[in-house]
Short mmCIF file of C-alpha atoms and ligand atoms in Angstrom, two decimals:
data_model
loop_
_atom_site.label_atom_id
_atom_site.label_comp_id
_atom_site.label_asym_id
_atom_site.label_seq_id
_atom_site.Cartn_x
_atom_site.Cartn_y
_atom_site.Cartn_z
CA MET A 1 -91.51 66.52 118.44
CA ASP A 2 -92.86 63.76 120.63
CA ASN A 3 -92.38 61.26 117.90
CA PRO A 4 -89.40 58.78 118.72
CA GLU A 5 -88.68 57.97 115.28
CA PHE A 6 -88.03 61.65 114.60
CA TRP A 7 -85.19 61.33 117.47
CA LEU A 8 -84.09 58.19 116.52
CA ASN A 9 -83.50 59.69 112.75
CA ILE A 10 -82.14 62.61 114.47
CA LEU A 11 -79.78 60.33 116.31
CA ARG A 12 -78.87 58.20 113.43
CA LEU A 13 -78.05 61.34 111.37
CA GLY A 14 -75.92 62.58 114.04
CA ASN A 15 -74.20 59.01 114.44
CA LEU A 16 -73.34 59.43 110.39
CA LEU A 17 -72.27 62.57 110.89
CA LEU A 18 -70.12 61.37 113.77
CA LEU A 19 -68.89 58.40 111.65
CA LEU A 20 -68.21 60.71 108.87
CA GLY A 21 -66.48 63.35 110.84
CA LEU A 22 -64.42 60.59 112.35
CA GLY A 23 -63.47 59.17 109.01
CA VAL A 24 -62.50 62.54 107.69
CA PHE A 25 -60.54 62.77 111.13
CA LEU A 26 -58.95 59.27 110.62
CA MET A 27 -58.19 59.98 106.90
CA LEU A 28 -56.56 63.32 107.88
CA THR A 29 -54.50 61.70 110.75
CA LEU A 30 -53.39 58.76 108.37
CA GLU A 31 -52.02 61.35 105.71
CA LYS A 32 -50.18 63.51 108.77
CA ASN A 33 -48.58 60.36 109.89
CA LYS A 34 -47.53 59.30 106.43
CA GLN A 35 -45.89 62.76 106.08
CA GLN A 36 -44.32 62.64 109.32
CA LYS A 37 -42.78 59.30 108.52
CA ILE A 38 -41.26 60.55 105.31
CA THR A 39 -39.98 63.61 107.48
CA ILE A 40 -38.53 61.17 110.24
CA ASP A 41 -37.08 59.05 107.58
CA LYS A 42 -35.42 62.05 105.86
CA LEU A 43 -34.19 63.28 109.49
CA ALA A 44 -32.81 59.78 110.01
CA LYS A 45 -30.95 59.71 106.79
CA SER A 46 -29.38 63.44 107.26
CA LEU A 47 -28.60 62.25 110.87
CA GLU A 48 -26.61 59.14 109.38
CA GLU A 49 -25.13 61.50 106.70
CA MET A 50 -24.14 63.75 109.75
CA ASP A 51 -22.75 61.05 111.73
CA GLU A 52 -20.78 59.69 108.93
CA GLN A 53 -19.59 63.29 108.20
CA ALA A 54 -18.47 63.66 111.72
CA LYS A 55 -16.67 60.18 111.71
CA LEU A 56 -15.02 61.66 108.77
CA ILE A 57 -13.76 64.93 110.21
CA VAL A 58 -12.76 62.88 113.35
CA ARG A 59 -10.80 60.68 111.09
CA THR A 60 -9.19 63.42 109.19
CA ASP A 61 -8.27 65.23 112.18
CA MET A 62 -6.69 62.38 113.79
CA GLU A 63 -4.75 61.98 110.62
CA LEU A 64 -3.89 65.63 110.51
CA ASN A 65 -2.57 65.10 114.19
CA LYS A 66 -0.73 61.98 113.18
CA ALA A 67 0.89 63.90 110.47
CA GLN A 68 1.59 67.18 112.38
CA GLU A 69 3.25 64.73 115.00
CA GLU A 70 5.19 63.26 112.27
CA LEU A 71 6.16 66.58 111.02
CA ASP A 72 7.09 67.95 114.41
CA LYS A 73 9.52 64.61 114.95
CA LYS A 74 10.86 65.18 111.46
CA VAL A 75 11.58 69.02 112.28
CA ILE A 76 13.09 67.97 115.62
CA GLY A 77 15.10 65.22 113.71
CA LEU A 78 16.24 67.72 110.98
CA TYR A 79 17.76 70.28 113.67
CA ALA A 80 19.23 67.28 115.42
CA LEU A 81 21.06 66.07 112.05
CA GLN A 82 21.92 69.82 111.45
CA ARG A 83 23.70 70.12 114.77
CA LEU A 84 25.31 66.84 114.30
CA SER A 85 26.60 67.72 110.91
CA ARG A 86 28.18 70.84 112.07
CA THR A 87 30.00 69.12 114.94
CA MET A 88 30.84 65.97 112.82
CA SER A 89 32.36 68.08 110.11
CA THR A 90 34.89 69.90 112.85
CA SER A 91 36.34 66.23 113.20
CA LEU A 92 39.39 65.52 111.32
CA GLU A 93 39.99 62.04 112.76
CA GLU A 94 37.81 59.00 111.65
CA MET A 95 37.63 57.67 114.95
CA GLN A 96 36.31 60.77 116.60
CA ILE A 97 33.25 61.23 113.99
CA PHE A 98 31.26 58.41 115.85
CA LYS A 99 31.96 59.83 119.09
CA LYS A 100 30.25 63.02 118.26
CA ILE A 101 26.75 60.74 118.01
CA SER A 102 25.60 61.03 121.65
CA PRO A 103 22.40 59.46 122.95
CA SER A 104 20.64 62.88 122.99
CA TYR A 105 20.91 63.45 119.44
CA LEU A 106 19.55 60.00 118.89
CA GLU A 107 16.87 60.72 121.30
CA GLU A 108 15.89 63.38 119.45
CA LEU A 109 16.19 61.36 116.00
CA GLY A 110 13.56 59.22 117.99
CA PHE A 111 15.84 56.16 118.79
CA GLU A 112 17.50 54.72 121.76
CA LYS A 113 20.00 52.31 120.57
CA ALA A 114 22.49 52.65 117.83
CA ALA A 115 25.40 50.87 116.47
CA GLY A 116 28.13 51.61 113.78
CA PHE A 117 29.86 49.30 111.99
CA LEU A 118 32.86 49.73 109.55
CA TRP A 119 34.34 47.02 107.28
CA ASN A 120 37.87 46.21 108.20
CA ASP A 121 39.95 44.80 105.15
CA LYS A 122 42.63 43.52 107.18
CA GLU A 123 40.54 41.41 109.55
CA ASN A 124 37.75 40.48 106.76
CA ASP A 125 35.12 41.47 109.07
CA PHE A 126 33.13 44.47 110.58
CA ILE A 127 34.46 46.45 113.37
CA ILE A 128 32.30 48.37 115.89
CA GLN A 129 32.67 52.12 115.70
CA LEU A 130 29.49 53.41 117.61
CA ASN A 131 27.62 51.82 120.36
CA ILE A 132 24.76 53.63 122.28
CA GLY A 133 22.63 51.77 124.48
CA TYR A 134 24.41 48.25 124.91
CA LEU A 135 26.48 46.97 127.44
CA GLU A 136 29.97 45.70 126.41
CA ASP A 137 29.27 41.74 126.35
CA GLU A 138 26.02 42.75 124.41
CA ILE A 139 27.91 44.73 121.76
CA GLY A 140 30.32 41.89 121.60
CA LYS A 141 27.56 39.59 120.67
CA ILE A 142 26.07 41.91 118.33
CA ARG A 143 29.39 41.96 116.48
CA THR A 144 29.53 38.44 116.36
CA ALA A 145 25.96 38.16 114.85
CA VAL A 146 26.83 40.78 112.25
CA ASN A 147 29.79 38.71 111.25
CA LEU A 148 28.27 35.57 110.78
CA GLU A 149 25.96 37.16 108.18
CA LYS A 150 28.60 39.69 106.92
CA ASP A 151 27.99 38.84 103.59
CA LEU A 152 24.18 39.92 103.75
CA TYR A 153 25.18 43.11 105.28
CA LEU A 154 28.03 43.76 102.51
CA ASP A 155 25.04 43.10 99.89
CA LEU A 156 22.80 45.72 101.85
CA ILE A 157 25.68 48.32 101.65
CA LYS A 158 26.09 47.55 97.94
CA GLU A 159 22.61 48.04 97.62
CA GLU A 160 23.34 51.74 98.88
CA LYS A 161 19.90 51.93 100.43
CA ALA A 162 18.19 52.18 103.92
CA VAL A 163 16.11 49.42 105.28
CA SER A 164 13.78 49.49 108.25
CA SER A 165 11.93 46.88 110.29
CA THR A 166 8.88 47.92 108.21
CA SER A 167 10.61 47.61 104.90
CA ILE A 168 13.27 45.00 105.29
CA GLN A 169 11.37 42.02 103.44
CA GLN A 170 11.27 43.79 100.09
CA TYR A 171 15.12 44.10 100.29
CA SER A 172 17.84 41.83 101.43
CA GLY A 173 17.98 38.19 102.64
CA LEU A 174 18.38 39.77 106.29
CA ASN A 175 16.03 38.19 108.67
CA LYS A 176 13.98 41.13 110.49
CA GLU A 177 13.27 38.66 113.70
CA SER A 178 17.20 37.87 114.10
CA ILE A 179 18.28 41.43 113.77
CA ILE A 180 15.27 42.23 116.45
CA HIS A 181 16.52 39.49 118.32
CA PHE A 182 20.40 40.46 118.65
CA PHE A 183 19.87 44.19 118.50
CA LYS A 184 17.27 43.94 121.48
CA VAL A 185 15.00 46.39 119.80
CA ASN A 186 11.34 46.10 118.53
CA SER A 187 11.94 48.24 115.48
CA PHE A 188 14.94 49.61 113.50
CA VAL A 189 16.55 51.24 110.64
CA ILE A 190 19.79 50.33 109.01
CA SER A 191 21.59 52.61 106.49
CA PRO A 192 24.78 52.19 104.76
CA ILE A 193 27.74 54.46 105.18
CA LEU A 194 29.32 55.33 102.11
CA PRO A 195 32.41 57.34 102.09
CA LYS A 196 33.78 57.46 98.42
CA GLU A 197 37.10 56.07 98.97
CA GLY A 198 38.12 53.30 101.63
CA SER A 199 35.88 51.04 103.51
CA ARG A 200 32.31 51.07 103.88
CA GLY A 201 30.06 50.44 106.55
CA PHE A 202 26.41 50.67 108.15
CA LEU A 203 24.62 52.62 110.72
CA PHE A 204 21.88 50.46 112.82
CA VAL A 205 19.30 52.65 114.74
CA GLY A 206 16.52 50.84 116.97
CA LYS A 207 13.78 51.60 119.43
CA GLU A 208 12.63 49.29 122.13
CA ASP A 209 9.11 50.78 122.16
CA THR A 210 6.58 48.19 120.65
CA GLY A 211 4.16 50.64 119.55
CA GLU A 212 5.54 52.90 117.01
CA VAL A 213 6.97 51.37 113.66
CA PRO A 214 9.58 53.40 111.51
CA THR A 215 8.00 55.45 108.94
CA GLU A 216 9.34 56.53 105.59
CA GLY A 217 10.48 59.51 107.43
CA ASP A 218 12.52 57.87 110.01
CA GLU A 219 14.11 55.92 107.11
CA GLU A 220 14.76 59.06 105.13
CA LEU A 221 16.40 60.79 108.51
CA ILE A 222 18.73 58.01 109.31
CA THR A 223 19.76 57.78 105.68
CA VAL A 224 20.72 61.70 105.99
CA LEU A 225 22.59 60.68 109.06
CA ALA A 226 24.49 57.90 107.62
CA ASN A 227 25.43 60.05 104.48
CA GLN A 228 26.65 62.76 106.80
CA ILE A 229 28.79 60.24 108.53
CA GLY A 230 30.08 58.93 105.14
CA GLN A 231 30.69 62.55 104.04
CA ALA A 232 32.78 63.34 107.38
CA ILE A 233 34.90 59.95 107.13
CA GLU A 234 35.52 60.99 103.75
CA ASN A 235 36.79 64.27 104.73
CA ALA A 236 38.73 62.71 107.62
CA ARG A 237 40.42 60.53 104.98
CA LEU A 238 41.38 63.11 102.74
CA PHE A 239 42.71 65.41 105.48
CA GLU A 240 44.98 62.44 106.84
CA LYS A 241 46.09 61.62 103.20
CA SER A 242 47.14 65.41 102.54
CA TRP A 243 48.36 65.54 106.17
CA LYS A 244 50.63 62.41 105.70
CA THR A 245 51.82 63.85 102.28
CA GLN A 246 52.76 66.96 103.95
CA LEU A 247 54.47 65.38 106.76
CA GLU A 248 56.50 63.25 104.13
CA LEU A 249 57.00 66.37 101.99
CA GLU A 250 58.39 68.22 105.39
CA LYS A 251 60.89 65.22 106.15
CA LYS A 252 61.99 65.08 102.67
CA VAL A 253 62.52 68.79 102.47
CA GLU A 254 64.21 68.38 105.88
CA GLU A 255 66.49 65.50 104.99
CA ARG A 256 67.33 67.40 101.51
CA THR A 257 68.08 70.70 103.56
CA ARG A 258 70.30 68.79 105.80
CA GLU A 259 72.14 67.44 102.97
CA LEU A 260 72.53 70.31 100.81
CA THR A 261 73.58 72.14 104.28
CA ASN A 262 76.15 69.34 104.60
CA VAL A 263 77.41 69.44 101.04
CA LEU A 264 77.43 73.30 101.17
CA GLU A 265 79.65 73.12 104.31
CA GLU A 266 81.90 70.54 102.52
CA VAL A 267 82.12 72.71 99.33
CA GLN A 268 82.72 75.67 101.79
CA LYS A 269 85.58 73.55 103.27
CA ILE A 270 87.02 72.91 99.81
CA SER A 271 86.51 76.44 98.81
CA ASN A 272 88.64 77.68 101.68
CA ARG A 273 91.16 75.48 101.43
CA LYS A 274 91.43 76.51 97.61
CA THR A 275 91.45 80.02 98.60
CA ASP A 276 94.07 79.18 101.28
CA PHE A 277 96.22 77.11 98.74
CA ILE A 278 95.97 80.03 95.95
CA SER A 279 96.96 82.54 98.40
CA SER A 280 99.83 80.75 99.76
CA VAL A 281 101.23 79.63 96.42
CA SER A 282 100.94 83.30 95.11
CA HIS A 283 102.83 84.52 97.99
CA GLU A 284 105.60 81.84 97.40
CA LEU A 285 105.50 82.74 93.82
CA ARG A 286 105.84 86.32 94.22
CA THR A 287 109.18 86.09 96.14
CA PRO A 288 111.14 84.14 93.09
CA LEU A 289 109.54 86.44 90.36
CA THR A 290 110.31 89.50 92.28
CA SER A 291 114.29 88.18 92.17
CA ILE A 292 114.05 87.04 88.63
CA LYS A 293 112.43 90.52 87.55
CA GLY A 294 115.34 92.08 89.70
CA TYR A 295 118.04 90.20 88.26
CA ALA A 296 116.61 90.69 84.52
CA ALA A 297 116.62 94.36 85.11
CA ILE A 298 120.02 94.38 86.46
CA LEU A 299 120.88 92.58 83.41
CA ILE A 300 119.08 94.77 80.92
CA ALA A 301 120.58 97.61 82.50
CA GLU A 302 124.09 96.28 81.46
CA LYS A 303 124.93 97.13 84.93
CA LEU A 304 127.13 93.79 84.94
CA GLY A 305 128.41 94.29 81.42
CA ALA A 306 127.48 95.20 77.81
CA LEU A 307 125.03 92.51 76.46
CA PRO A 308 124.93 91.17 72.88
CA PRO A 309 121.36 92.21 71.32
CA ALA A 310 120.34 88.65 71.01
CA VAL A 311 120.88 88.30 74.79
CA LYS A 312 119.20 91.85 75.80
CA GLU A 313 116.33 90.98 73.67
CA ARG A 314 115.80 87.38 75.32
CA LEU A 315 116.04 89.24 78.60
CA GLU A 316 113.54 91.76 77.86
CA LYS A 317 111.07 88.90 77.09
CA ILE A 318 111.93 87.42 80.63
CA ASN A 319 111.24 91.03 82.04
CA HIS A 320 107.72 91.15 80.16
CA HIS A 321 106.77 87.34 80.82
CA SER A 322 107.51 88.44 84.73
CA ASP A 323 105.64 91.29 84.63
CA GLU A 324 102.56 89.00 83.21
CA LEU A 325 103.28 86.55 85.84
CA VAL A 326 103.57 89.30 88.69
CA HIS A 327 100.17 90.54 87.42
CA MET A 328 98.55 86.89 87.32
CA VAL A 329 99.96 86.23 90.89
CA ASN A 330 98.54 89.43 91.98
CA ASP A 331 95.09 89.05 90.45
CA LEU A 332 94.90 85.41 92.10
CA LEU A 333 96.08 87.15 95.52
CA ASP A 334 93.24 89.72 95.28
CA ILE A 335 90.56 86.96 94.18
CA ALA A 336 91.58 84.82 97.12
CA ARG A 337 91.62 87.62 99.56
CA ILE A 338 88.00 89.01 98.53
CA GLU A 339 86.84 85.42 98.49
CA ALA A 340 88.08 84.83 102.16
CA GLY A 341 86.39 88.29 103.11
CA ARG A 342 89.89 89.41 103.84
CA ALA A 343 90.19 92.25 101.51
CA THR A 344 89.21 95.73 102.87
CA MET A 345 87.44 97.89 100.54
CA LYS A 346 88.33 101.48 101.15
CA ILE A 347 84.94 102.95 100.43
CA GLU A 348 84.65 106.63 99.90
CA LEU A 349 81.98 108.68 98.01
CA GLN A 350 83.48 108.84 94.33
CA ASP A 351 82.31 110.54 91.23
CA LEU A 352 81.90 108.09 88.53
CA GLN A 353 82.66 110.77 85.79
CA SER A 354 85.99 111.16 87.33
CA ILE A 355 86.60 107.53 87.43
CA ILE A 356 85.61 107.10 83.96
CA ALA A 357 87.85 109.76 82.66
CA THR A 358 90.58 108.52 84.35
CA VAL A 359 90.23 105.00 82.86
CA SER A 360 89.26 106.12 79.29
CA ASP A 361 92.59 108.17 79.54
CA LEU A 362 94.35 104.68 80.11
CA ILE A 363 92.58 102.58 77.40
CA MET A 364 92.48 105.44 74.82
CA ILE A 365 95.91 104.40 73.43
CA GLN A 366 94.92 100.81 72.89
CA CYS A 367 91.54 101.89 71.23
CA LYS A 368 93.69 104.32 68.64
CA ASN A 369 96.04 101.45 67.86
CA LYS A 370 92.88 99.51 66.65
CA ASN A 371 90.99 102.46 65.56
CA ILE A 372 87.99 102.01 67.78
CA GLU A 373 86.03 104.83 68.80
CA LEU A 374 85.21 105.05 72.25
CA VAL A 375 82.02 106.69 73.39
CA THR A 376 80.88 107.80 76.94
CA ASN A 377 77.26 108.45 78.13
CA ILE A 378 76.70 109.63 81.65
CA GLU A 379 73.59 110.55 83.18
CA ALA A 380 73.63 113.93 84.11
CA ASP A 381 73.47 114.76 87.87
CA MET A 382 74.60 111.49 88.68
CA PRO A 383 75.21 111.48 93.00
CA LEU A 384 78.61 110.54 94.26
CA ILE A 385 78.76 106.71 94.89
CA PRO A 386 80.18 105.00 97.66
CA THR A 387 83.10 102.87 96.38
CA ASP A 388 86.67 101.85 96.54
CA ARG A 389 87.94 103.90 93.51
CA GLY A 390 90.95 101.99 92.95
CA GLN A 391 88.82 98.45 92.96
CA ILE A 392 86.40 100.37 90.40
CA GLU A 393 88.98 101.45 88.20
CA ARG A 394 90.42 97.78 88.24
CA VAL A 395 86.97 96.79 86.78
CA PHE A 396 86.63 99.45 84.32
CA ILE A 397 90.21 98.49 82.84
CA ASN A 398 89.39 94.73 83.08
CA LEU A 399 86.35 95.13 80.97
CA LEU A 400 87.23 97.77 78.50
CA GLY A 401 90.65 95.69 78.01
CA ASN A 402 88.60 92.70 77.28
CA ALA A 403 86.26 95.10 75.12
CA VAL A 404 89.29 96.22 73.18
CA LYS A 405 90.98 92.88 72.93
CA PHE A 406 87.72 91.12 71.19
CA THR A 407 86.53 93.94 68.95
CA PRO A 408 88.04 94.08 65.66
CA GLN A 409 89.67 97.31 63.91
CA ASN A 410 87.40 100.22 63.66
CA GLY A 411 84.98 99.02 65.94
CA LYS A 412 83.12 101.00 68.56
CA ILE A 413 83.13 100.60 72.69
CA THR A 414 80.14 102.56 74.62
CA ILE A 415 80.57 103.21 78.30
CA ASN A 416 76.91 104.15 79.49
CA ALA A 417 75.89 105.05 82.95
CA GLU A 418 72.61 105.54 84.45
CA LEU A 419 70.42 105.66 87.45
CA LYS A 420 68.25 102.87 87.99
CA ASP A 421 66.14 102.15 91.35
CA GLY A 422 68.71 103.14 93.80
CA VAL A 423 71.59 101.88 91.75
CA VAL A 424 73.93 103.02 89.22
CA GLN A 425 73.94 100.90 86.31
CA VAL A 426 77.23 100.79 83.81
CA GLY A 427 77.07 99.38 80.51
CA ILE A 428 80.02 98.66 78.49
CA SER A 429 79.21 97.66 75.00
CA ASP A 430 81.41 96.57 72.12
CA THR A 431 81.00 95.91 68.62
CA GLY A 432 83.12 92.66 68.81
CA ILE A 433 82.98 88.88 68.13
CA GLY A 434 80.22 88.28 70.84
CA ILE A 435 80.10 85.40 73.35
CA PRO A 436 78.38 82.12 72.47
CA GLU A 437 75.18 81.37 74.78
CA GLU A 438 76.72 78.02 76.38
CA ALA A 439 79.82 80.20 77.39
CA ILE A 440 77.83 83.04 79.26
CA SER A 441 77.16 81.15 82.58
CA LYS A 442 80.94 80.12 82.72
CA LEU A 443 82.28 83.48 81.79
CA PHE A 444 82.99 84.80 85.46
CA THR A 445 84.51 81.66 86.81
CA GLU A 446 88.37 81.49 87.34
CA PHE A 447 90.75 80.31 84.38
CA TYR A 448 87.76 80.32 81.92
CA ARG A 449 88.61 81.36 78.66
CA ILE A 450 86.29 80.69 75.39
CA ASP A 451 88.37 78.64 72.80
CA ASN A 452 88.28 80.95 69.88
CA ALA A 453 90.70 82.51 67.30
CA ILE A 454 91.22 85.85 69.22
CA ASN A 455 92.14 83.66 72.51
CA GLN A 456 94.59 81.54 70.66
CA GLN A 457 96.62 84.41 69.82
CA VAL A 458 95.95 86.92 72.64
CA LYS A 459 97.38 86.06 75.87
CA GLY A 460 95.09 86.12 78.99
CA THR A 461 94.79 84.17 82.13
CA GLY A 462 90.93 83.77 82.66
CA LEU A 463 90.97 85.71 85.97
CA GLY A 464 90.07 89.20 84.81
CA LEU A 465 86.20 88.70 84.71
CA SER A 466 86.36 86.32 88.15
CA LEU A 467 88.24 89.41 89.90
CA VAL A 468 85.75 91.83 88.27
CA LYS A 469 82.76 90.00 89.52
CA HIS A 470 84.18 89.66 93.07
CA ILE A 471 85.09 93.16 93.50
CA ILE A 472 81.45 94.21 92.22
CA GLU A 473 79.84 91.86 94.73
CA ALA A 474 82.10 92.99 97.69
CA HIS A 475 80.28 96.47 96.60
CA LYS A 476 76.64 94.74 96.90
CA GLY A 477 76.66 94.95 93.18
CA ASN A 478 75.64 92.71 90.31
CA ILE A 479 77.18 91.79 87.20
CA TRP A 480 76.01 90.24 83.94
CA VAL A 481 76.57 89.87 80.33
CA GLU A 482 74.40 90.18 77.35
CA SER A 483 75.76 89.28 73.94
CA THR A 484 74.98 88.35 70.32
CA LEU A 485 77.63 86.29 68.77
CA GLY A 486 79.41 88.00 65.83
CA LYS A 487 77.75 91.40 66.89
CA GLY A 488 78.96 92.35 70.23
CA SER A 489 78.66 92.11 73.87
CA THR A 490 77.69 94.68 76.85
CA PHE A 491 78.93 93.99 80.34
CA PHE A 492 76.45 95.11 82.69
CA PHE A 493 77.41 96.17 86.38
CA THR A 494 75.42 97.85 89.22
CA LEU A 495 76.56 99.59 92.34
CA PRO A 496 74.14 100.91 95.04
CA ILE A 497 74.26 104.53 95.77
CA ASP A 498 73.32 104.07 99.45
P1 ADP B 501 90.89 86.80 79.80
O1 ADP B 501 90.55 87.96 79.16
O2 ADP B 501 92.36 87.00 80.18
O3 ADP B 501 90.88 85.57 78.88
P2 ADP B 501 88.67 87.00 81.34
O4 ADP B 501 88.28 86.70 82.75
O5 ADP B 501 88.86 88.69 81.20
O6 ADP B 501 89.95 86.52 80.95
O7 ADP B 501 87.81 86.70 80.25
C1 ADP B 501 87.26 85.53 80.23
C2 ADP B 501 86.93 85.18 78.61
O8 ADP B 501 85.70 85.72 78.38
C3 ADP B 501 87.97 85.65 77.67
O9 ADP B 501 88.89 84.76 77.33
C4 ADP B 501 86.90 85.84 76.53
O10 ADP B 501 87.00 84.56 75.77
C5 ADP B 501 85.72 86.31 76.73
N1 ADP B 501 85.38 87.57 76.99
C6 ADP B 501 85.60 88.47 77.98
N2 ADP B 501 84.91 89.73 77.58
C7 ADP B 501 84.73 89.67 76.46
C8 ADP B 501 84.24 90.28 75.29
N3 ADP B 501 83.86 92.15 75.64
N4 ADP B 501 83.80 89.79 74.13
C9 ADP B 501 83.96 88.61 73.80
N5 ADP B 501 84.50 87.98 74.74
C10 ADP B 501 85.04 88.20 75.72
#
């Protein structure tokens, strides 16, 4: 134990072991460090990746925010457009349409300045219709600047597309810088105003803000606004056109009415003069006629001595013709009286059956002479009708007399009477020669007679139907005729029950 060599060896061994341990420890530490480095590298890498992702998230978030802002702007703009559209569509005057665009609307659309231009054909330049945000002399200068480059603006309108300070280079020859300079803005949108008819124009909107540039969304909004203006102008022009046409039409109608009233007054005067004339002539004729008839009657009665048969025969002819003349004069007088409203109808409730029986009796002899059958159909329970009996008998006698006159031997005449919607409708039908279509409208005028074989043989005045019409109309009734040439005619007339 006291051997120093022994202790030295022990010491050497201890050192060796220590070295070995140290080596192992070093090896282990190195290995650990290596592992740690790998881990640190990995960590650094994932940190870097996370950083990238965070940046991406921030970027996306910013973009989303911007998109949201853009969307909010668009929604506000669209609301403003909707309200504007409503107010503009109520405007029926072209000049008023631009006035509806107020600075507040423009602000909602994201702009502070605006100018509206319409092409003026007469002046051959653009005129200002809208001014928001400019002083009078400023807008005047802008107009001059625009008109100096009017061809370029006209080209822009022709393109039918909006341009903005962002997109302008792609389009027309218009210079962005000069627009910015003259309109005193930093960014702008210009959109054509395109009504279907008439002069076109464009809308300029701009903002002084240097930061924001107009987006596609801004261009779209302003395009919609310009389209709305175009539509409103179109409506106003259409309205003005139809309004003018209506006014012209009204003026024409007024003129024509005035002319017609004058003509009517003239006709009325002439008609009154004619009635007065007929009335006085008839009166004048009646007196000598009565004398002629009186003298003829005295002579025929041979009160002044016997007459040779030939003279008596001529005198009877004079008497007969005088009768006809008196008849005619009386008819004329009656027509004149009714026309002038001087004839008073003695309206009383009458039984139509009884009137028809009276006139049938009177006409029967004439019917028998021509072997004409007379048939009467009167609806049962016919009420009494308010009429002037004497006048209505005259109507029947005239119509039946004509029916007999214009119906050949062995014919048939039918009298029908029925109730129809508050009136009594009488129809007198014959199987006679009928009436040509072209004569029907003139039949009830005075002195009108159809030129036919019967009329050449049979005498007549052409006054009967006129008188009949006057009497019926004085009773507030109507008269008309239906006829087939060669087959027969039916004369209808109505008389109100009340
Ligand atoms: P008038 O019988 O004295 O000629 P009216 O005024 O009574 O005058 O009749 C006018 C014309 O209408 C007649 O001339 C005749 O040509 C035509 N007319 C009237 N009634 C008939 C009838 N029932 N059938 C055919 N023609 C008729």
